[in-house]
PDB file of C-alpha atoms in Angstrom:
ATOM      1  CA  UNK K   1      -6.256 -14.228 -21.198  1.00 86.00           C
ATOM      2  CA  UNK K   2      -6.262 -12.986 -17.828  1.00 96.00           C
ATOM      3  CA  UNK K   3      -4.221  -9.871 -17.063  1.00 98.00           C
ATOM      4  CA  UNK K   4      -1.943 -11.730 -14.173  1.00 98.00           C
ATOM      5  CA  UNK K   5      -1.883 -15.178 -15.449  1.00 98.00           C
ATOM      6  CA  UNK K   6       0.209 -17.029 -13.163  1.00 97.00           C
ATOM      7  CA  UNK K   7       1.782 -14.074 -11.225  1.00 98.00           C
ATOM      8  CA  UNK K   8       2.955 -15.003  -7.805  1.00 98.00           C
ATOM      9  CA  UNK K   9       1.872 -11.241  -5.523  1.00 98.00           C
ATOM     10  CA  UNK K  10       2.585 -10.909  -2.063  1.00 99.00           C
ATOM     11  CA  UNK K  11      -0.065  -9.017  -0.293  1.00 99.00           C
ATOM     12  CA  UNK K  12       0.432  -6.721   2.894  1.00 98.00           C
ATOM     13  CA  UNK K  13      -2.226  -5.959   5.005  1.00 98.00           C
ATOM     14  CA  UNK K  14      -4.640  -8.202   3.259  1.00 98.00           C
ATOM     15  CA  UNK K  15      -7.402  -8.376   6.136  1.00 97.00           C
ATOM     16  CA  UNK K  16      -7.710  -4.642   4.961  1.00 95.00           C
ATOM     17  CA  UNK K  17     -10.399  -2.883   3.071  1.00 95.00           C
ATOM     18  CA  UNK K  18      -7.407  -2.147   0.084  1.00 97.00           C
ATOM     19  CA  UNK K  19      -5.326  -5.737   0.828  1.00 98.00           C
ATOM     20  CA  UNK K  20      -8.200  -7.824   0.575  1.00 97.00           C
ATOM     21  CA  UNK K  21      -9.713  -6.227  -2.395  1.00 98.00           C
ATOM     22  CA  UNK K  22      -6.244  -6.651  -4.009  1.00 98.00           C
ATOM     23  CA  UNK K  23      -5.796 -10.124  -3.201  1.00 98.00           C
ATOM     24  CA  UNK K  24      -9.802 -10.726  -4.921  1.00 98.00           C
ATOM     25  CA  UNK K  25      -8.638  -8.633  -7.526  1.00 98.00           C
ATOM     26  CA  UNK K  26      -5.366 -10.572  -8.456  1.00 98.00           C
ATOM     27  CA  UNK K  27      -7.512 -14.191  -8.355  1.00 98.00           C
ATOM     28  CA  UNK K  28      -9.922 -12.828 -10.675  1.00 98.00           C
ATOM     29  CA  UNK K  29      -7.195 -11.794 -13.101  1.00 98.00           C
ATOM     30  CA  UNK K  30      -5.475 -15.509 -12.642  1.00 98.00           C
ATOM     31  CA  UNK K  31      -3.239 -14.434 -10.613  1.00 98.00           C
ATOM     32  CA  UNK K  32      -1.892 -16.039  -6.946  1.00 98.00           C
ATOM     33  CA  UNK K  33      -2.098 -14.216  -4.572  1.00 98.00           C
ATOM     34  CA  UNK K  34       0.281 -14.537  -1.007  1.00 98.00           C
ATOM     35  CA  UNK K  35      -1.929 -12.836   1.493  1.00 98.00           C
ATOM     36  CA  UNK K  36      -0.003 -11.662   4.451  1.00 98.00           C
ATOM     37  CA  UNK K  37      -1.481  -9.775   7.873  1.00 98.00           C
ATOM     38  CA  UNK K  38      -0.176  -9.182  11.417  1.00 97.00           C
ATOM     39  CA  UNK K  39      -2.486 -11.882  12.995  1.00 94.00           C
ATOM     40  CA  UNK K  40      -3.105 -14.976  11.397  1.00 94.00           C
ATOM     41  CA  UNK K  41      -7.048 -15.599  10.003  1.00 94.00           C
ATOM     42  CA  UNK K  42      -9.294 -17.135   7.582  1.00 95.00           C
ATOM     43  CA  UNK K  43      -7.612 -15.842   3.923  1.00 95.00           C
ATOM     44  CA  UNK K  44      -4.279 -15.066   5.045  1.00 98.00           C
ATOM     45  CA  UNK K  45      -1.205 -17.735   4.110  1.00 98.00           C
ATOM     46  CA  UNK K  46       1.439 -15.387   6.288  1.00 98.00           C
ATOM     47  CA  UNK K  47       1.598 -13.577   9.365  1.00 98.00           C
ATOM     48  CA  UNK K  48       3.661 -10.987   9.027  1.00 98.00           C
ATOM     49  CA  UNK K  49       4.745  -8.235  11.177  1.00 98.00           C
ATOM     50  CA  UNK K  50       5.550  -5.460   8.462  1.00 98.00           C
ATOM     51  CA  UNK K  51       7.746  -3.975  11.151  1.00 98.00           C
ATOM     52  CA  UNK K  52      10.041  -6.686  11.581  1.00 98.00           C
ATOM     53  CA  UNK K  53      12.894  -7.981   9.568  1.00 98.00           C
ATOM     54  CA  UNK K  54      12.889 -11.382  10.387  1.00 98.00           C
ATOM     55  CA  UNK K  55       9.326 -11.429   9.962  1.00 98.00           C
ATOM     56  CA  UNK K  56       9.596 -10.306   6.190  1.00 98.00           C
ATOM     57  CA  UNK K  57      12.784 -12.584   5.800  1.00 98.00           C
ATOM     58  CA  UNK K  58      10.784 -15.382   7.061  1.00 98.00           C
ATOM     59  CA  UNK K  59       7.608 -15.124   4.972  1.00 98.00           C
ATOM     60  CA  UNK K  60       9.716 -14.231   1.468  1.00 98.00           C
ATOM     61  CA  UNK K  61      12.282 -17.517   2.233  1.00 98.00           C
ATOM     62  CA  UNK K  62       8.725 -19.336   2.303  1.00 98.00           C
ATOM     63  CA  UNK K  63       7.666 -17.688  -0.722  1.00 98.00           C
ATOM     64  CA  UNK K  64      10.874 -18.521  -2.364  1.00 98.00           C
ATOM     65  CA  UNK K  65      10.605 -22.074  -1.378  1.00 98.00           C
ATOM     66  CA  UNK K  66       7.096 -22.602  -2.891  1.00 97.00           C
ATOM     67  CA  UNK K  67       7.615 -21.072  -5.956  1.00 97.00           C
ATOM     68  CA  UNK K  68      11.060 -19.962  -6.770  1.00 97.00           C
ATOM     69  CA  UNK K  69      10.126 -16.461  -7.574  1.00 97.00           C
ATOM     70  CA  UNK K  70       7.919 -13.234  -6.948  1.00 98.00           C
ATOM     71  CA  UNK K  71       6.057 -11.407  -9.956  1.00 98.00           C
ATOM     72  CA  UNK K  72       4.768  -8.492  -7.938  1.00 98.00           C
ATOM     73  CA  UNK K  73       4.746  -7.170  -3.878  1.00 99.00           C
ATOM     74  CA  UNK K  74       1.741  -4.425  -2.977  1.00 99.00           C
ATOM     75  CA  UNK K  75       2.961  -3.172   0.335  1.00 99.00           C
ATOM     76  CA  UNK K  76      -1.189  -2.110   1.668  1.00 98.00           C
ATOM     77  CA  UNK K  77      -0.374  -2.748   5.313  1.00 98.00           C
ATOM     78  CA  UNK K  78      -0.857   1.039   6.839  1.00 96.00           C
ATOM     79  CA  UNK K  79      -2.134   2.428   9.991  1.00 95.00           C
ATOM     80  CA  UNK K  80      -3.704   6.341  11.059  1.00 92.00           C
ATOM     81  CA  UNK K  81      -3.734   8.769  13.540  1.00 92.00           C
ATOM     82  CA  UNK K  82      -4.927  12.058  13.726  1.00 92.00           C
ATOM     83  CA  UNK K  83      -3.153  14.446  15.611  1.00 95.00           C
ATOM     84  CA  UNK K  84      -0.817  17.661  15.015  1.00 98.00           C
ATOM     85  CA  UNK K  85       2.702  18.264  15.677  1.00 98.00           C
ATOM     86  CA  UNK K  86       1.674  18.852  19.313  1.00 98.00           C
ATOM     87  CA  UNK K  87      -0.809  16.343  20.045  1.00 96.00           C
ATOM     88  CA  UNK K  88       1.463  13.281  18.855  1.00 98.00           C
ATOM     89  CA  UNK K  89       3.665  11.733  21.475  1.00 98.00           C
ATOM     90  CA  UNK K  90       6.655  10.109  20.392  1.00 98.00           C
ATOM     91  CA  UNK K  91       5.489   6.580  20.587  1.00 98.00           C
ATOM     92  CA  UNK K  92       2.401   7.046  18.289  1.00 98.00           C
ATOM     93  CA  UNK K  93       4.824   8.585  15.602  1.00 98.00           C
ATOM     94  CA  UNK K  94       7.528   5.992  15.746  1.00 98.00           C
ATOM     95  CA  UNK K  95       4.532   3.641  15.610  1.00 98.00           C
ATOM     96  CA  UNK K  96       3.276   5.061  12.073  1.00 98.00           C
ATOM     97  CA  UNK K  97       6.115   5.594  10.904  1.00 98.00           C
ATOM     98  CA  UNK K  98       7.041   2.245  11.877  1.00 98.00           C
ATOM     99  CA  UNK K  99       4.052   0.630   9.928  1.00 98.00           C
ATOM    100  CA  UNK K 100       3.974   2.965   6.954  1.00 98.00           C
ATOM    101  CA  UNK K 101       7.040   3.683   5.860  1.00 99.00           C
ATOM    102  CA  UNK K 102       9.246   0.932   7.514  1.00 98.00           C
ATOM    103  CA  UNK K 103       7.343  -2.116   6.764  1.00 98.00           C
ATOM    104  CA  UNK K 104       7.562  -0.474   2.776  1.00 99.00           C
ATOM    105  CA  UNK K 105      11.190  -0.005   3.048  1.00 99.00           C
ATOM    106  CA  UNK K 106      11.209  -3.630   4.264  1.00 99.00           C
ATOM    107  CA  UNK K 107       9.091  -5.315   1.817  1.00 98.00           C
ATOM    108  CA  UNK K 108      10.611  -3.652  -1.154  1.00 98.00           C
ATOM    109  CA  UNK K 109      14.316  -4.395   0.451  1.00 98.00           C
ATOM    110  CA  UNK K 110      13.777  -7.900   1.439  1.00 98.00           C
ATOM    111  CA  UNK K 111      11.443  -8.619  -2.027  1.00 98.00           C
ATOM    112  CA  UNK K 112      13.528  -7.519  -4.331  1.00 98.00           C
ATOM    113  CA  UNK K 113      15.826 -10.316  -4.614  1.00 98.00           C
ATOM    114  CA  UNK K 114      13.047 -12.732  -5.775  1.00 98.00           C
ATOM    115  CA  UNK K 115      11.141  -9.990  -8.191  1.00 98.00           C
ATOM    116  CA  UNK K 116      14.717  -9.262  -9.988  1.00 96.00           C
ATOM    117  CA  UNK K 117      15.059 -13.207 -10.874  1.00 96.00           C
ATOM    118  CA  UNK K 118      12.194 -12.563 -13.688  1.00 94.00           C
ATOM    119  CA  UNK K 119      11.295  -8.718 -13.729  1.00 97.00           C
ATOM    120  CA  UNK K 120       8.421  -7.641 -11.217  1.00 97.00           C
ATOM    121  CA  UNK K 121       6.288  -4.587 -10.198  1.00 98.00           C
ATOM    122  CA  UNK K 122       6.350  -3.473  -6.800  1.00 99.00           C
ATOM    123  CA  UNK K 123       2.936  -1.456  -5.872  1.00 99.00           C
ATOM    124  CA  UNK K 124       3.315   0.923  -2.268  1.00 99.00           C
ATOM    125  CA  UNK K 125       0.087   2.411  -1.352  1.00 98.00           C
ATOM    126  CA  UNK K 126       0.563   6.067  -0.262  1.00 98.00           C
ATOM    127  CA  UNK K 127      -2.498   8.404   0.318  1.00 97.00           C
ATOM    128  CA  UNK K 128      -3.275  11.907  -0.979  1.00 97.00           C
ATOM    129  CA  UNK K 129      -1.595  12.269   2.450  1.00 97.00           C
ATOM    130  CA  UNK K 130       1.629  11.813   0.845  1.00 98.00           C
ATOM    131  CA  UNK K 131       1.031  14.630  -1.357  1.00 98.00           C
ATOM    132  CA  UNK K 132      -0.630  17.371   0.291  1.00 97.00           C
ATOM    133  CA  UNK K 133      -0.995  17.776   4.269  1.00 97.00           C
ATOM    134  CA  UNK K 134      -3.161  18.613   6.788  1.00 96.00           C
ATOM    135  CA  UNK K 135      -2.998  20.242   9.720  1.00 97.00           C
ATOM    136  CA  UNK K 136      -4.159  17.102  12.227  1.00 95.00           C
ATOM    137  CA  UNK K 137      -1.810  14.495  10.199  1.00 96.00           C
ATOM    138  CA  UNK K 138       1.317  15.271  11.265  1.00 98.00           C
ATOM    139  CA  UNK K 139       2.661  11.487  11.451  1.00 98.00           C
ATOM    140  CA  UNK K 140       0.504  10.053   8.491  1.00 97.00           C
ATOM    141  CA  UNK K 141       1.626  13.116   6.388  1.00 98.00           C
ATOM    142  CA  UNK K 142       5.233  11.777   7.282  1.00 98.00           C
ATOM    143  CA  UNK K 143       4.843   8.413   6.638  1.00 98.00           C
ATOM    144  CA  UNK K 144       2.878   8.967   3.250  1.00 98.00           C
ATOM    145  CA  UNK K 145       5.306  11.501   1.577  1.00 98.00           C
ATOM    146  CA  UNK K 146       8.229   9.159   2.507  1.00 98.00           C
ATOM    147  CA  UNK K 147       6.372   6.107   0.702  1.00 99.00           C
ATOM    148  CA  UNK K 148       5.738   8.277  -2.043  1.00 98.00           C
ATOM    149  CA  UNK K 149       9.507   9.083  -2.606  1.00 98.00           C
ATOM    150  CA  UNK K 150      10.952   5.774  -1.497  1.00 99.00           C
ATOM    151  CA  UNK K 151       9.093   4.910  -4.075  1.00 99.00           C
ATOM    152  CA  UNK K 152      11.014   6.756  -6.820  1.00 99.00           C
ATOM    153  CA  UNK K 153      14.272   5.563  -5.778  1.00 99.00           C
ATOM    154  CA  UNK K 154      12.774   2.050  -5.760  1.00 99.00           C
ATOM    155  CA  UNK K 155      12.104   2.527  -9.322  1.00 99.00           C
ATOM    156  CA  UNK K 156      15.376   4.251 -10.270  1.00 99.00           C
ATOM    157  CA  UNK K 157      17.261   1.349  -8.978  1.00 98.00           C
ATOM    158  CA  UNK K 158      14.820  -1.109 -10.404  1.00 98.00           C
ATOM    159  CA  UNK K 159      15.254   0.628 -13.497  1.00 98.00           C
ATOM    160  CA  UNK K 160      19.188  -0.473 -13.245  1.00 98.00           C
ATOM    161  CA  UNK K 161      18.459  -3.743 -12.793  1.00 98.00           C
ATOM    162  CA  UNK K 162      18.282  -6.881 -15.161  1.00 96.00           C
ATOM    163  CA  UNK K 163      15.744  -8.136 -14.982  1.00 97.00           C
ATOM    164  CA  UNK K 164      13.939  -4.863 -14.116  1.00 98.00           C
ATOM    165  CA  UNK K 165      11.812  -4.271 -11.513  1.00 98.00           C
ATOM    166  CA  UNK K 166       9.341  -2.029 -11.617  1.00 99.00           C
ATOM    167  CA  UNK K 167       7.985   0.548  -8.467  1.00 99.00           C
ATOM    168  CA  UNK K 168       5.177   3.242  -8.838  1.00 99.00           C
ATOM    169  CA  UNK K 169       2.748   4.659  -5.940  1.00 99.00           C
ATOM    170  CA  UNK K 170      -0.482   4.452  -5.316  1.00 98.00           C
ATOM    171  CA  UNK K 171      -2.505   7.972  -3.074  1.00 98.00           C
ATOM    172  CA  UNK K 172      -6.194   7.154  -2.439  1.00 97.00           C
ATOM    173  CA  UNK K 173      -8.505   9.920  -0.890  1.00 95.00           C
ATOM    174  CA  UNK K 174     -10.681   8.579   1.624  1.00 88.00           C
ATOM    175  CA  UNK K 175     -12.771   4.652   1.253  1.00 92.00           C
ATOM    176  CA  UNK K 176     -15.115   3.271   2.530  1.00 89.00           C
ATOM    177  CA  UNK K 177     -13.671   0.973   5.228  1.00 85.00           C
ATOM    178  CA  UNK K 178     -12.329   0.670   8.583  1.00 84.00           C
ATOM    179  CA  UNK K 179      -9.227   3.098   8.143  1.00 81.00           C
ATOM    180  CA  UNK K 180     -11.598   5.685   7.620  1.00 83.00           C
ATOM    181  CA  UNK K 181     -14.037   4.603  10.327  1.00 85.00           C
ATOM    182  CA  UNK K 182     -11.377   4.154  12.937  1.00 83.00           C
ATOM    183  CA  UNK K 183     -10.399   8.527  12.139  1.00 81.00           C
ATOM    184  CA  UNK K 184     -13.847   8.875  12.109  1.00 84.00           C
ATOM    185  CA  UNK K 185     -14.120   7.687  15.337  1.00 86.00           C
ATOM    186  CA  UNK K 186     -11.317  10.176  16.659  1.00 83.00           C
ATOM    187  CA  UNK K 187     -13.466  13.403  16.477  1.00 87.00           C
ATOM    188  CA  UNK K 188     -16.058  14.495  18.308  1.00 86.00           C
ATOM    189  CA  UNK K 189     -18.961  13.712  15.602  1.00 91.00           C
ATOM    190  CA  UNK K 190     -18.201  11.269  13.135  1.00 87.00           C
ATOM    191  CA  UNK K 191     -21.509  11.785  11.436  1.00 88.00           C
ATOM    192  CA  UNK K 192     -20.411  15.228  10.790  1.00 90.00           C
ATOM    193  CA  UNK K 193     -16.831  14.748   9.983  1.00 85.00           C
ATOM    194  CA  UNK K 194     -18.062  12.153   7.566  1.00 88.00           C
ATOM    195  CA  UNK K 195     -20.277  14.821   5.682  1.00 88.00           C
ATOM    196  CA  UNK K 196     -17.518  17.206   5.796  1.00 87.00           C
ATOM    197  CA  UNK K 197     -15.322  14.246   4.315  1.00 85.00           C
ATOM    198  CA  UNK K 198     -17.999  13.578   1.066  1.00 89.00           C
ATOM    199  CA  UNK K 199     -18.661  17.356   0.713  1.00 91.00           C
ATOM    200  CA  UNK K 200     -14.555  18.207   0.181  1.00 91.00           C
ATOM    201  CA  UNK K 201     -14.681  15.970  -2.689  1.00 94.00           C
ATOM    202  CA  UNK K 202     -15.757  16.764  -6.124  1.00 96.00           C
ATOM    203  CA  UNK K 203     -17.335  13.479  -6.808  1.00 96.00           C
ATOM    204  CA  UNK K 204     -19.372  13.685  -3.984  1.00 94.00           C
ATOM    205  CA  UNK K 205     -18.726  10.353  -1.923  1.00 94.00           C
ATOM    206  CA  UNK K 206     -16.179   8.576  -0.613  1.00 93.00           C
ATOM    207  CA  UNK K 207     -13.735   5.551  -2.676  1.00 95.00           C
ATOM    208  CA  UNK K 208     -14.414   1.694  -2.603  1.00 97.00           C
ATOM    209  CA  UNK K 209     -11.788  -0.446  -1.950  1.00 97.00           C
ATOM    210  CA  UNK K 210     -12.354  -1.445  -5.115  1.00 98.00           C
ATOM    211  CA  UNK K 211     -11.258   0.908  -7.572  1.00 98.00           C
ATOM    212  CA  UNK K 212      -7.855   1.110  -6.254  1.00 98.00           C
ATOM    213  CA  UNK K 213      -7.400  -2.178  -6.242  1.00 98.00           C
ATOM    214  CA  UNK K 214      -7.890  -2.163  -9.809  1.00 98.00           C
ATOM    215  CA  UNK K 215      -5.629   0.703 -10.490  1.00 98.00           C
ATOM    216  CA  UNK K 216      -2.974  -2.045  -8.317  1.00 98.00           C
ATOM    217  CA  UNK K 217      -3.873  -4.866 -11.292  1.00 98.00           C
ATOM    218  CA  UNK K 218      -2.708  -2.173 -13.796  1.00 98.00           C
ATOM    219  CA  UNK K 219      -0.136  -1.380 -12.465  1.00 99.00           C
ATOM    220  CA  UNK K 220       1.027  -5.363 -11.724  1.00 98.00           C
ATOM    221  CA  UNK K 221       0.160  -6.287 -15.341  1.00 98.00           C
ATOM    222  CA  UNK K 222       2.221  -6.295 -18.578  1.00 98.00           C
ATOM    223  CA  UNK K 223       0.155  -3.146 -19.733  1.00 98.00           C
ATOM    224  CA  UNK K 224       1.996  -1.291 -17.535  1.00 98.00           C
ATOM    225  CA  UNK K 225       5.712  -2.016 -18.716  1.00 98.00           C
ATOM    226  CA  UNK K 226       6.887   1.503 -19.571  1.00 98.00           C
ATOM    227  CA  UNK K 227       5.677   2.741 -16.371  1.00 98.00           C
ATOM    228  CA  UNK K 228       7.735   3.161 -13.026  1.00 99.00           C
ATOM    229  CA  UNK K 229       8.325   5.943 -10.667  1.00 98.00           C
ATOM    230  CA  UNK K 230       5.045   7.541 -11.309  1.00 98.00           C
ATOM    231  CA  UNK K 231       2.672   7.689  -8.332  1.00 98.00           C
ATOM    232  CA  UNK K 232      -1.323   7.542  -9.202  1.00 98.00           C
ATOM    233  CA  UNK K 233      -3.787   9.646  -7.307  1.00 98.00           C
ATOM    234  CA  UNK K 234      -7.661   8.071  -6.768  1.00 98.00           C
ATOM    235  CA  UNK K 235      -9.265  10.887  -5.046  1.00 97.00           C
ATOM    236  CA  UNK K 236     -12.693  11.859  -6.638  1.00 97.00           C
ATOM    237  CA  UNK K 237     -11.107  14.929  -7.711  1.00 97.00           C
ATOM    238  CA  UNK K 238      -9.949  16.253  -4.119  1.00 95.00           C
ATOM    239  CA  UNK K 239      -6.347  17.305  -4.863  1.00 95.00           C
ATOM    240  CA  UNK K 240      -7.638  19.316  -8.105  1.00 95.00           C
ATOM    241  CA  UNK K 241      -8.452  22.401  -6.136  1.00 87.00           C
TER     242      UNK K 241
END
């Protein structure tokens, strides 16, 4: 049998590299997948506007009136920015932090009434940013270590809960994909930052979309059931040094 049979999974930022690999990932498992992204295209059932609370209580009343319930939420939408403490203005941080951490705080607020009805797994995506920093990061470091504990007092409260609902993080390294392209794109040779990028990891290239989406269906499914508040790095080895 399929590993999500039947699961209803709303999807943030599923025009992204991660969200759109997800919402693949949870057909293939038999899953149904709610696609949600800022601007409304082909593959995406919701606009959303992460940032916004009547935007989120809009799309989940929808959700609610389709199919009466939610079996599991990955919040993917995320934005970056390199700069330091000095370079960011104010507006750029409140921006990523508005994205990042908000639009989780949202989704996993406004979600949870529908994923308590039948016990549900919430999935935020973090970054190895959210664990370790870096010296150009300053407002993606922020964002990312807040999503990564937000996170653990999702799952604490989850954990009170009946039914429960479950809430672990996800930290990529670097993937393939337009996140990483658009930083690229920041410094003054992307062809060289994006050698430096491959050499810093141990497994020699960058991540595919892919393989964290996968970790995501794990982490969604049944076989996961004794897991919650944990946070899952996919980094080719890069936080082992």
């Amino acid at each position: 049998m399929p590993r999500l049979q039947d699961k209803i999974v709303l999807i943030t930022g599923a025009a992204g590299a991660i969200g759109s690999a997800v919402a693949d990932a949870v057909t293939r498992e038999g899953g149904r997948p709610i696609a949600t992204d800022l601007a409304p295209r082909e593959g995406i059932d919701h606009t959303l506007d992460v940032t916004s609370e009547d935007s989120w209580i809009g799309v989940l009343t929808e959700v609610e009136r389709m199919h009466g319930r939610l079996d599991g939420l990955v919040n993917a939408a995320g934005i970056a920015f390199l700069g330091t403490v000095e370079d960011t203005d104010y507006a750029t941080w409140r921006r990523v932090l508005a994205v990042n951490l908000d639009g989780t705080f949202l989704g996993c607020k406004h979600a949870m009434p529908l994923l308590k009805r039948a016990g549900g797994s919430i999935v935020n995506l973090s970054s190895i940013s959210g664990i370790v920093g870096g010296h150009n990061l300053a407002a993606y470091n922020a964002s990312k270590g807040g999503v990564r504990l937000l996170s653990k007092s999702v799952a604490l409260h989850g954990a009170r809960l009946r039914p429960q609902v479950r809430c672990n993080s996800v930290h990529p390294a670097f993937l393939e994909g337009p996140m990483v392209d658009d930083i690229l794109a920041q410094t003054k040779r992307p062809d060289i930052a994006r050698g430096q990028l491959m050499r810093d990891i141990p497994l020699g290239r960058l991540g595919e979309p892919a393989e964290v989406a996968a970790m995501c269906i794990y982490l969604l499914s049944d076989e996961s059931a004794f897991v919650t508040g944990a946070e899952f790095v996919i980094d080719g080895g890069l936080t082992a040094r």
